[in-house]
PDB file of N, CA and C in Angstrom:
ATOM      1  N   UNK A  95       0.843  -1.174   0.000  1.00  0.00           N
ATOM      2  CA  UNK A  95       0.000   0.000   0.000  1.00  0.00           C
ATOM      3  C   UNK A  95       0.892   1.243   0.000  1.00  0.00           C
ATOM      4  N   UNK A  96       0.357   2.026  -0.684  1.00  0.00           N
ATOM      5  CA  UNK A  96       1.541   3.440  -1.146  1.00  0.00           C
ATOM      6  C   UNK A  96       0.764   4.557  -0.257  1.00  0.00           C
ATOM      7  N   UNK A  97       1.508   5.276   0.856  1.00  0.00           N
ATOM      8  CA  UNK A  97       0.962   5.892   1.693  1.00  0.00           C
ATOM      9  C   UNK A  97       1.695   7.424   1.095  1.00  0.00           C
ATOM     10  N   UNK A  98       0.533   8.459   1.120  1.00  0.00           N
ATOM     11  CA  UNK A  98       0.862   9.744   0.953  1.00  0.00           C
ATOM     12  C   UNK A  98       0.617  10.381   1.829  1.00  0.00           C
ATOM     13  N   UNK A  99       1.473  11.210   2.153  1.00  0.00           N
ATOM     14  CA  UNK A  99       1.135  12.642   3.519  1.00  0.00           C
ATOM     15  C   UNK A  99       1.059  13.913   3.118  1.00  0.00           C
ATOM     16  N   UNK A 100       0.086  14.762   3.554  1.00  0.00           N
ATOM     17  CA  UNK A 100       0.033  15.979   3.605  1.00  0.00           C
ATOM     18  C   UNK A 100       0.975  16.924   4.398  1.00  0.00           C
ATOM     19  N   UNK A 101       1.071  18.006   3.789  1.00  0.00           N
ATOM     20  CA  UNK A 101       2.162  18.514   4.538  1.00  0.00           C
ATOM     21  C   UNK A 101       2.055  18.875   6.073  1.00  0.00           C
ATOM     22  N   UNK A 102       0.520  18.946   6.280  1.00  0.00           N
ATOM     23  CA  UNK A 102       0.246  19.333   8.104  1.00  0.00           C
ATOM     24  C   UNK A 102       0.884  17.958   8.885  1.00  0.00           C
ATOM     25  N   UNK A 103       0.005  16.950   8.402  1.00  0.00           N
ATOM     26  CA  UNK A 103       0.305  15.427   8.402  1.00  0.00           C
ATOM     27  C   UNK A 103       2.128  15.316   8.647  1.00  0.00           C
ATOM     28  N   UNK A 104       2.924  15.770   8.244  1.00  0.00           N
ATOM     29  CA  UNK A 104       4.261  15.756   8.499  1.00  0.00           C
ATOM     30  C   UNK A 104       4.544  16.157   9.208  1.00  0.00           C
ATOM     31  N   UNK A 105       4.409  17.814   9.425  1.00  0.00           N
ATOM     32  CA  UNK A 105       4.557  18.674  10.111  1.00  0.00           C
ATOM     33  C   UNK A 105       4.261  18.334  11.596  1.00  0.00           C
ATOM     34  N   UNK A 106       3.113  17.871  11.721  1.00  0.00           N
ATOM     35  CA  UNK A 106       2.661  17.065  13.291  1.00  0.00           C
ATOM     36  C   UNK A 106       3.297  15.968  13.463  1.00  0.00           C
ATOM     37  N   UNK A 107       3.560  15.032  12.630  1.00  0.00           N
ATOM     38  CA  UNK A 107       4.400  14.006  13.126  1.00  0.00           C
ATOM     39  C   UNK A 107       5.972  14.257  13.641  1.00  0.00           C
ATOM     40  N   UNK A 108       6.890  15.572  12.672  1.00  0.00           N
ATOM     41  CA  UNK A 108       7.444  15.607  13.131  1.00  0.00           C
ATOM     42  C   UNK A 108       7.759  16.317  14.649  1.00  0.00           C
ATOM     43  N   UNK A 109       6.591  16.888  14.964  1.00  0.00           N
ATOM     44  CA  UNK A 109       6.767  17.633  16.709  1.00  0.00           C
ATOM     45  C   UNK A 109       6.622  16.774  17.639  1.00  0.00           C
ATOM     46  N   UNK A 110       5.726  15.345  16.897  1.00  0.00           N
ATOM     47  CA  UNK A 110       5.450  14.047  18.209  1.00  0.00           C
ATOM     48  C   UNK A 110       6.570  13.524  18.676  1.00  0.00           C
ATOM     49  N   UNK A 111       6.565  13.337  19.932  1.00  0.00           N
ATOM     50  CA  UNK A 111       7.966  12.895  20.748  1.00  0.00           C
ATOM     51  C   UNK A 111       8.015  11.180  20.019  1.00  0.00           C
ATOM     52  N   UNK A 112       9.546  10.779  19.872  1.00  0.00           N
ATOM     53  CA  UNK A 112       9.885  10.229  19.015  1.00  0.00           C
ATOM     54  C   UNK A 112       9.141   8.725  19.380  1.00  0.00           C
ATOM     55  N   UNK A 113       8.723   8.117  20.792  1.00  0.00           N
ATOM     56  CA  UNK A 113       8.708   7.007  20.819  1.00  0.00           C
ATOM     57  C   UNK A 113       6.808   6.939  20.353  1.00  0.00           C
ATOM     58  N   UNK A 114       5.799   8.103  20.277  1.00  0.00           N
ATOM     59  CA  UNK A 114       4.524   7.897  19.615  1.00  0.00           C
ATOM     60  C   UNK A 114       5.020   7.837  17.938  1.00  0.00           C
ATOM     61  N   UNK A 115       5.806   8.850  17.657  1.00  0.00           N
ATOM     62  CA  UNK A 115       6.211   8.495  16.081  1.00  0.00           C
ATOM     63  C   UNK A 115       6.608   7.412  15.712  1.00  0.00           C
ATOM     64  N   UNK A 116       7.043   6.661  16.422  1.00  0.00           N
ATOM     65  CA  UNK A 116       6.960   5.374  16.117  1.00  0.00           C
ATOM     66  C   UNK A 116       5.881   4.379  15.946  1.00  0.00           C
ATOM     67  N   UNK A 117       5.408   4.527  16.811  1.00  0.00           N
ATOM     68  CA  UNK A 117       4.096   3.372  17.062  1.00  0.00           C
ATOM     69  C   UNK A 117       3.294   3.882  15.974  1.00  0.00           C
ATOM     70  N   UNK A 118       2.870   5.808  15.018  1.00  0.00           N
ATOM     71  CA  UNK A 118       2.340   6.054  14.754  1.00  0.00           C
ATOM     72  C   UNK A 118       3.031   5.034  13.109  1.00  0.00           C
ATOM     73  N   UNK A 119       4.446   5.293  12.695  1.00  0.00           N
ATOM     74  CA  UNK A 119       4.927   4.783  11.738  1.00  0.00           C
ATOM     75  C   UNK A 119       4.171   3.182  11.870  1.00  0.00           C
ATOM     76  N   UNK A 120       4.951   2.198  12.772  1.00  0.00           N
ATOM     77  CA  UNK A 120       4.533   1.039  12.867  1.00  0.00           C
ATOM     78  C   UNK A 120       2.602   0.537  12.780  1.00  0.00           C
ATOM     79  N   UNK A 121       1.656   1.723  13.117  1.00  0.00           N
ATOM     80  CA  UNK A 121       0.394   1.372  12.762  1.00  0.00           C
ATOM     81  C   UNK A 121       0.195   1.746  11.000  1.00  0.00           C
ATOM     82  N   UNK A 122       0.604   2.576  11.004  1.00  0.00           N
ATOM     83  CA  UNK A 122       0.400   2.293   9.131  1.00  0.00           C
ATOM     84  C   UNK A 122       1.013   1.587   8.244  1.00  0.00           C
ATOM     85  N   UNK A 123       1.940   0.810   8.748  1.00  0.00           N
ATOM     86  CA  UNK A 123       3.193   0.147   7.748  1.00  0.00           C
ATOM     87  C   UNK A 123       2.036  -1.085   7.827  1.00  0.00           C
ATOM     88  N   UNK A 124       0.897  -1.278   9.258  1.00  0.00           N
ATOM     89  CA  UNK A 124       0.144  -2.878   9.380  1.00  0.00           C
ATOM     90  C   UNK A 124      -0.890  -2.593   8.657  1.00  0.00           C
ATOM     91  N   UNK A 125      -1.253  -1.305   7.915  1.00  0.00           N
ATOM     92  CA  UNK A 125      -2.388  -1.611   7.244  1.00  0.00           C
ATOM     93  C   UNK A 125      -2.019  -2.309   5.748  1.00  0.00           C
ATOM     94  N   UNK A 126      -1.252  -2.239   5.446  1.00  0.00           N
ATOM     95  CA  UNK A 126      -0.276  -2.930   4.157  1.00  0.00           C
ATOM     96  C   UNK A 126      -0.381  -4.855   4.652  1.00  0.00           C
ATOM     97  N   UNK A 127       0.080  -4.509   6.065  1.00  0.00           N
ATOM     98  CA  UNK A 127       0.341  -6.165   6.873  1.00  0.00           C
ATOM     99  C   UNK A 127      -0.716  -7.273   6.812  1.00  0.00           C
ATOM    100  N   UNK A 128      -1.569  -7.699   5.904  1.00  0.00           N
ATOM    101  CA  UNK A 128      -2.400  -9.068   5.954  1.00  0.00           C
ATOM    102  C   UNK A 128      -2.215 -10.022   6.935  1.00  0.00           C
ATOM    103  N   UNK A 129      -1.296 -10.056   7.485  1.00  0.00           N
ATOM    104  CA  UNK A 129      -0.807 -11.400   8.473  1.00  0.00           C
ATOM    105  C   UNK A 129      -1.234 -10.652  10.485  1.00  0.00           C
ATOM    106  N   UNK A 130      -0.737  -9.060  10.089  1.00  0.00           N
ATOM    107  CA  UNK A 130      -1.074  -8.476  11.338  1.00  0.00           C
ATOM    108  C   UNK A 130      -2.545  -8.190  11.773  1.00  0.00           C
ATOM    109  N   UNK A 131      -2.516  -8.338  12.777  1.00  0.00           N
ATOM    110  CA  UNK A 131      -4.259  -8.174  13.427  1.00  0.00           C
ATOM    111  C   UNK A 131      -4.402  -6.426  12.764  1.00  0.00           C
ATOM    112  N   UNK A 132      -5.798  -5.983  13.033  1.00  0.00           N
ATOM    113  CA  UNK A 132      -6.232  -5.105  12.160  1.00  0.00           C
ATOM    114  C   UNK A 132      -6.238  -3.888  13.207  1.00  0.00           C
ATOM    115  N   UNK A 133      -5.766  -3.047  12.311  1.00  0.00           N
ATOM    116  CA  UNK A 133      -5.455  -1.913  13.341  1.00  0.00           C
ATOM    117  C   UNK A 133      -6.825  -1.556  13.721  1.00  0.00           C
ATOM    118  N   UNK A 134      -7.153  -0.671  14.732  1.00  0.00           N
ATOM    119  CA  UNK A 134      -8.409   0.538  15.113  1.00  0.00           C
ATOM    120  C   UNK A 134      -8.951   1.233  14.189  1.00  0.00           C
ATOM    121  N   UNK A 135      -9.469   1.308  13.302  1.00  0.00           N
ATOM    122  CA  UNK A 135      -9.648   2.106  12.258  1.00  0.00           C
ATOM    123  C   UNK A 135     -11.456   2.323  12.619  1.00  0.00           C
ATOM    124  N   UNK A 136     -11.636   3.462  12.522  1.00  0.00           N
ATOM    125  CA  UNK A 136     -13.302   3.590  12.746  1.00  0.00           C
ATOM    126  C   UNK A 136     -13.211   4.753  11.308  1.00  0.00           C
ATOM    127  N   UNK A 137     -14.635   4.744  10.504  1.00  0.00           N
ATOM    128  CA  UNK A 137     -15.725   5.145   9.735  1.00  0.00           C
ATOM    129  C   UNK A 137     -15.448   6.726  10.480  1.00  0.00           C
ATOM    130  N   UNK A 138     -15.505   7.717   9.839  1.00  0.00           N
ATOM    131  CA  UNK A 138     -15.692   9.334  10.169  1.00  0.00           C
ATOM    132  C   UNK A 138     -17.014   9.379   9.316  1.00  0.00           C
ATOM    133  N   UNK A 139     -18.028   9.971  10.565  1.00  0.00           N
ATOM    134  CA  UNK A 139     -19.411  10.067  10.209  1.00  0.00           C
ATOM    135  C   UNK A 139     -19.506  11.242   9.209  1.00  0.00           C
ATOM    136  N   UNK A 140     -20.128  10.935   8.292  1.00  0.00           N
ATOM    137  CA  UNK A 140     -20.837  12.447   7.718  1.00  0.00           C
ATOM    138  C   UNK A 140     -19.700  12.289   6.125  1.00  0.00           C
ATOM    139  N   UNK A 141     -18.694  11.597   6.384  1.00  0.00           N
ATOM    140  CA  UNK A 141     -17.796  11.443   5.241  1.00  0.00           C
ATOM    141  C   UNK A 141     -17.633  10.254   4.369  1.00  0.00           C
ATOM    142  N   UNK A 142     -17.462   9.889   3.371  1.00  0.00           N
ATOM    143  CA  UNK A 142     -17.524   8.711   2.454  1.00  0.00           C
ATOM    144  C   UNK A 142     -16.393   7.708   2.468  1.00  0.00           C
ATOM    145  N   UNK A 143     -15.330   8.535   2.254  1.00  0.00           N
ATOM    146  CA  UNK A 143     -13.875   7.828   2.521  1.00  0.00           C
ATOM    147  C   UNK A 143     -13.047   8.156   3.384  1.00  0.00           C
ATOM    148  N   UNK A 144     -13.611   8.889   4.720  1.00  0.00           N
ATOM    149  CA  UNK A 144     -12.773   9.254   5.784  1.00  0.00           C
ATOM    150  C   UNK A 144     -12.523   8.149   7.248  1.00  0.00           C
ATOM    151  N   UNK A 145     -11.611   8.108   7.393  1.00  0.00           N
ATOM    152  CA  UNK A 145     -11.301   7.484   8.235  1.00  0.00           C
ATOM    153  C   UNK A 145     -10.539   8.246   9.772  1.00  0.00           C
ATOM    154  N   UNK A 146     -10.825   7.122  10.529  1.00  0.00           N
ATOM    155  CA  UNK A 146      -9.361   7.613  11.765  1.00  0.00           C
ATOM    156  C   UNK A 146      -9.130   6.559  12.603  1.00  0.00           C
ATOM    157  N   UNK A 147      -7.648   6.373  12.594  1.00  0.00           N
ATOM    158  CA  UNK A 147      -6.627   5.216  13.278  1.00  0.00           C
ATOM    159  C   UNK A 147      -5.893   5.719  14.463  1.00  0.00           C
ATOM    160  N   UNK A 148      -6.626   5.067  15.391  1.00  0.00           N
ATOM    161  CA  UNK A 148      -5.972   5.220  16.723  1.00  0.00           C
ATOM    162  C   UNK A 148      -4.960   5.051  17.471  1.00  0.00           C
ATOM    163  N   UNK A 149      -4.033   5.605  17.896  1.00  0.00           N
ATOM    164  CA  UNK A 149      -2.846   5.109  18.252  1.00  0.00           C
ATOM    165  C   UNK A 149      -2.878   5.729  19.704  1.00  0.00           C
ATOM    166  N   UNK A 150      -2.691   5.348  20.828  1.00  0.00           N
ATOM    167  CA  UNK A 150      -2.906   6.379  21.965  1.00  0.00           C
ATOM    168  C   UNK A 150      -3.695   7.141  22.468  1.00  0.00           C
ATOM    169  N   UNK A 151      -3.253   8.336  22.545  1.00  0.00           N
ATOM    170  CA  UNK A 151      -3.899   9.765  22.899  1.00  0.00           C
ATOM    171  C   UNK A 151      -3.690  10.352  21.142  1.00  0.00           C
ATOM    172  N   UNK A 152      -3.244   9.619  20.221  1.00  0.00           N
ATOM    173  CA  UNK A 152      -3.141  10.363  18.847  1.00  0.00           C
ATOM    174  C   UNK A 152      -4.445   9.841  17.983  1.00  0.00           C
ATOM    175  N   UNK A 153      -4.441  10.561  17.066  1.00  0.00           N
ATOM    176  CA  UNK A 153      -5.532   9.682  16.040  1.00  0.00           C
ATOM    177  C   UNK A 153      -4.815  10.472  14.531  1.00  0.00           C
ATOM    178  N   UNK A 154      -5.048   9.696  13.575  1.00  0.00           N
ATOM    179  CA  UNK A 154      -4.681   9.934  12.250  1.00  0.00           C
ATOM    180  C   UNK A 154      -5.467   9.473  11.585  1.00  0.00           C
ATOM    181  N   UNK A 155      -6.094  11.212  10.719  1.00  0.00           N
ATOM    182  CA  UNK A 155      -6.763  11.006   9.542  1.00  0.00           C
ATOM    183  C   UNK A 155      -6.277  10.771   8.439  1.00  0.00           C
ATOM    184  N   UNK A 156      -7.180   9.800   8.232  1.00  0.00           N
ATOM    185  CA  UNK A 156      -6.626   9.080   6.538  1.00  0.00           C
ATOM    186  C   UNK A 156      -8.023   8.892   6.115  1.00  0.00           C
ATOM    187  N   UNK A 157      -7.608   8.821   4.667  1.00  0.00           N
ATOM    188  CA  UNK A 157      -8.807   8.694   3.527  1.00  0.00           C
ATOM    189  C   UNK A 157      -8.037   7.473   2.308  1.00  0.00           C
ATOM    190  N   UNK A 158      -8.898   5.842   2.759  1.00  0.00           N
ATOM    191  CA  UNK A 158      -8.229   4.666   2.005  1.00  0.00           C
ATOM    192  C   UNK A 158      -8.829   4.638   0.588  1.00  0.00           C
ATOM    193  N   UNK A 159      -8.281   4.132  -0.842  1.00  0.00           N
ATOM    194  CA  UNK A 159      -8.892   4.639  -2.058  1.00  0.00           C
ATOM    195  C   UNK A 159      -8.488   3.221  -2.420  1.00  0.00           C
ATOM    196  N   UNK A 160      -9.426   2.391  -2.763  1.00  0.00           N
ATOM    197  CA  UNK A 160      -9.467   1.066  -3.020  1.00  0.00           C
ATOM    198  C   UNK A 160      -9.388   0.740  -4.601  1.00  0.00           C
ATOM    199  N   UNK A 161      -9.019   1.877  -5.188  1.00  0.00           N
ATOM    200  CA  UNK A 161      -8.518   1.244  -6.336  1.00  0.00           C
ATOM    201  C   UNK A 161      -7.282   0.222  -6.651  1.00  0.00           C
ATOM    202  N   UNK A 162      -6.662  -0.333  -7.405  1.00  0.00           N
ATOM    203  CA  UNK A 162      -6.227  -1.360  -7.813  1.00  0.00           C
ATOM    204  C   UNK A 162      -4.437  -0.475  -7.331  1.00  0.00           C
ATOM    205  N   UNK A 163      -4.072  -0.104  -6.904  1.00  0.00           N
ATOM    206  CA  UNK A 163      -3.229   0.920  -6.643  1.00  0.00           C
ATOM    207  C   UNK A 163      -3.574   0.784  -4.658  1.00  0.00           C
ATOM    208  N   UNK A 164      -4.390   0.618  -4.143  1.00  0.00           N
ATOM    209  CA  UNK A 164      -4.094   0.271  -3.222  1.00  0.00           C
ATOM    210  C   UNK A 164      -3.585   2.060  -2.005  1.00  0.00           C
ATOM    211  N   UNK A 165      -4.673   3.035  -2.197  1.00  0.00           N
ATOM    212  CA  UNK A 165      -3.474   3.966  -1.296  1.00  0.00           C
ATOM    213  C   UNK A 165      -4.094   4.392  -0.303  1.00  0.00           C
ATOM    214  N   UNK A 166      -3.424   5.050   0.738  1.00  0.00           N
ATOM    215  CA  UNK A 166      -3.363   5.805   1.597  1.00  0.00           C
ATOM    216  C   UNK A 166      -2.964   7.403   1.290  1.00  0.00           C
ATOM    217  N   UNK A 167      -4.088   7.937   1.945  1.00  0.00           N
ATOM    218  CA  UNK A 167      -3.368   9.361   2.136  1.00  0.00           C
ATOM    219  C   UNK A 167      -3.580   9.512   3.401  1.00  0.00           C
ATOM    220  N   UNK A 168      -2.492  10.136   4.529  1.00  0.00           N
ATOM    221  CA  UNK A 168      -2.534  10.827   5.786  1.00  0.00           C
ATOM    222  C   UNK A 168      -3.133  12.205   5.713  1.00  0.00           C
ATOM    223  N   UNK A 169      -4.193  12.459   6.269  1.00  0.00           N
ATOM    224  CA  UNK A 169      -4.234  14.270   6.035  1.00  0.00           C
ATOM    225  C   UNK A 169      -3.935  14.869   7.309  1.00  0.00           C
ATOM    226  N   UNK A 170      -3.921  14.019   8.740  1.00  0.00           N
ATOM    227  CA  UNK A 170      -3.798  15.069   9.834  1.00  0.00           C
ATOM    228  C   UNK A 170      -3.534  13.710  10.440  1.00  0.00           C
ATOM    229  N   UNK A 171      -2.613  14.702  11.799  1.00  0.00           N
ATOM    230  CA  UNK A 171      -2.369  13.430  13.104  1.00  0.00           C
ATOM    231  C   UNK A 171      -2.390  14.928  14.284  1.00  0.00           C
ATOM    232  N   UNK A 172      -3.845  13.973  14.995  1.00  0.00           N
ATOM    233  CA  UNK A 172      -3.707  15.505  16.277  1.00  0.00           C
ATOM    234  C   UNK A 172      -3.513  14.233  17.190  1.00  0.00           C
ATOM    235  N   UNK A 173      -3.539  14.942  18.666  1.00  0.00           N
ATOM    236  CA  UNK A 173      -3.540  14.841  19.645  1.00  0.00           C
ATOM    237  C   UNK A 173      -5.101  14.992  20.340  1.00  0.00           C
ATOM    238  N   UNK A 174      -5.918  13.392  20.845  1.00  0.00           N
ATOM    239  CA  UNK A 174      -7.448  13.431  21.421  1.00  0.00           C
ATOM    240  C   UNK A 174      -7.629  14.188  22.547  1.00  0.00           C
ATOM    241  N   UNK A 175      -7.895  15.406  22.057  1.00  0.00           N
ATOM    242  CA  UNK A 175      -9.075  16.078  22.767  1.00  0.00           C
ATOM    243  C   UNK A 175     -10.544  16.477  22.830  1.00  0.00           C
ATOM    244  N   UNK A 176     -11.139  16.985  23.578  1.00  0.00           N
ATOM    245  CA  UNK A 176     -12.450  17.146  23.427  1.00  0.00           C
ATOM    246  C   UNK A 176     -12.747  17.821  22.138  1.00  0.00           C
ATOM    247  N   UNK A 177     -11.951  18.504  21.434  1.00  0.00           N
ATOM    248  CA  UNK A 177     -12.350  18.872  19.836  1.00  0.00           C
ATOM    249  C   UNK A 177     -12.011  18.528  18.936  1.00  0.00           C
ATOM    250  N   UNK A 178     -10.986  17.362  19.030  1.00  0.00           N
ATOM    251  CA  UNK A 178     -10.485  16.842  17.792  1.00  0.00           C
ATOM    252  C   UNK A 178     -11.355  16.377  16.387  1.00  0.00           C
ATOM    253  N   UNK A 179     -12.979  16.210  17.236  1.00  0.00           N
ATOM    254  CA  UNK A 179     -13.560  15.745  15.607  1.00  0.00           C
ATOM    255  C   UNK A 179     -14.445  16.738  15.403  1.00  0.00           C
ATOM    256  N   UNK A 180     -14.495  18.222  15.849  1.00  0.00           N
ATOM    257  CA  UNK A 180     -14.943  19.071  15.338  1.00  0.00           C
ATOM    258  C   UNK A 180     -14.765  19.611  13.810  1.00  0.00           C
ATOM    259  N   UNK A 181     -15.743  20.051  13.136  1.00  0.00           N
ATOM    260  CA  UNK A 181     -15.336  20.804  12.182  1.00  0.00           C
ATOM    261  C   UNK A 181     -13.652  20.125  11.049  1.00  0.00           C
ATOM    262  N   UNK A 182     -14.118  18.424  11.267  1.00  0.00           N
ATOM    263  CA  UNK A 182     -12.838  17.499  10.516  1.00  0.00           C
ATOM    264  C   UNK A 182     -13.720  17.956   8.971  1.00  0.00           C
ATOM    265  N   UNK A 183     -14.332  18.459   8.461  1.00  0.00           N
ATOM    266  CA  UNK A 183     -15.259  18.671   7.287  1.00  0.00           C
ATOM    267  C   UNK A 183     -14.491  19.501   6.219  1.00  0.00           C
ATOM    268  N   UNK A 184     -13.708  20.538   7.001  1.00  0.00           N
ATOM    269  CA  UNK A 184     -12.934  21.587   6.474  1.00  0.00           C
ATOM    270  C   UNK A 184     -11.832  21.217   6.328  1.00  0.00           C
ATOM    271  N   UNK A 185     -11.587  19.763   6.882  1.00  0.00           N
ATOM    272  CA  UNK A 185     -10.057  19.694   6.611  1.00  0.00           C
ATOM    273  C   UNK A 185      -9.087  19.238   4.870  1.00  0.00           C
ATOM    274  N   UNK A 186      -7.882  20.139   4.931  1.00  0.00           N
ATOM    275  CA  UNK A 186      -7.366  20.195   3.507  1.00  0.00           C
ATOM    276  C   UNK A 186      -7.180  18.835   2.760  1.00  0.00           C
ATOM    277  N   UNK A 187      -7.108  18.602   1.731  1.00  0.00           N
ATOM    278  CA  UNK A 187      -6.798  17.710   0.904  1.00  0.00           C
ATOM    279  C   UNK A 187      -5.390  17.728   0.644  1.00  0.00           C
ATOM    280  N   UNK A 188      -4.703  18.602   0.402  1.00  0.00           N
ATOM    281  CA  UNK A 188      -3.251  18.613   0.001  1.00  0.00           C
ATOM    282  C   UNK A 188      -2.093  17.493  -0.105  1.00  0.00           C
ATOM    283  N   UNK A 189      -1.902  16.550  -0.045  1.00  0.00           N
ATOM    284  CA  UNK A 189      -0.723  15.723   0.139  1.00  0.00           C
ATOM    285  C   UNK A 189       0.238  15.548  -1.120  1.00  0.00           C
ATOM    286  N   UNK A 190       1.202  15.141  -0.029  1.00  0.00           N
ATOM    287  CA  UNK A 190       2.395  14.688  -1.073  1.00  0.00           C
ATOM    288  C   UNK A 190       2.772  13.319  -0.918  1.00  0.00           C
ATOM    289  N   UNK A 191       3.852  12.805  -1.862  1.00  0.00           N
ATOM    290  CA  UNK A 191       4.435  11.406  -2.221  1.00  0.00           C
ATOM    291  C   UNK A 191       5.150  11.145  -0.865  1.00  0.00           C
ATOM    292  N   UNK A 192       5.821  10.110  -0.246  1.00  0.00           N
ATOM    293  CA  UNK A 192       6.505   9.965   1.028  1.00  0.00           C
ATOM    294  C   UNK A 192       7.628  10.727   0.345  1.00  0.00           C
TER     295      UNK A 192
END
């Protein structure tokens, strides 16, 4: 699976202290993983192809595109707080290649 990130999507990963950036790396490398149990992934209401994968106190939005190509795009990785799924409606599309 060919995973793309947005530039916020980077930008937040790189401020996460290094040992969640990890676990955050290691939960998307298992959505590729068939053999690994299935990550947390819940349905984002109100959206068609939105998703969010839980890792911690983090969550990362992604949007999976089941064409024959197989991809991922990351658009955001916050930190769960009481507003994190506010107003996710507005959030950018933008990404880039790894």
């Amino acid at each position: 699976m060919k995973i793309f990130w947005s530039q916020a999507a980077k930008k937040a990963l790189a401020k996460i202290d290094s040992r969640y950036r990890q676990r955050i790396e290691a939960k998307l490398a298992q959505l590729n993983d068939r053999s690994a149990p299935r990550p947390d992934i819940k349905k984002i209401s109100g959206s068609e192809n939105r998703f969010r994968l839980r890792v911690g106190d983090y969550r990362i939005f992604i949007t999976l595109q089941d064409n024959h190509h197989h991809e991922c795009y990351v658009l955001a990785i916050k930190r769960r707080t009481t507003t994190t799924y506010l107003h996710e409606e507005d959030m950018p599309y933008g990404c880039s290649d790894n």
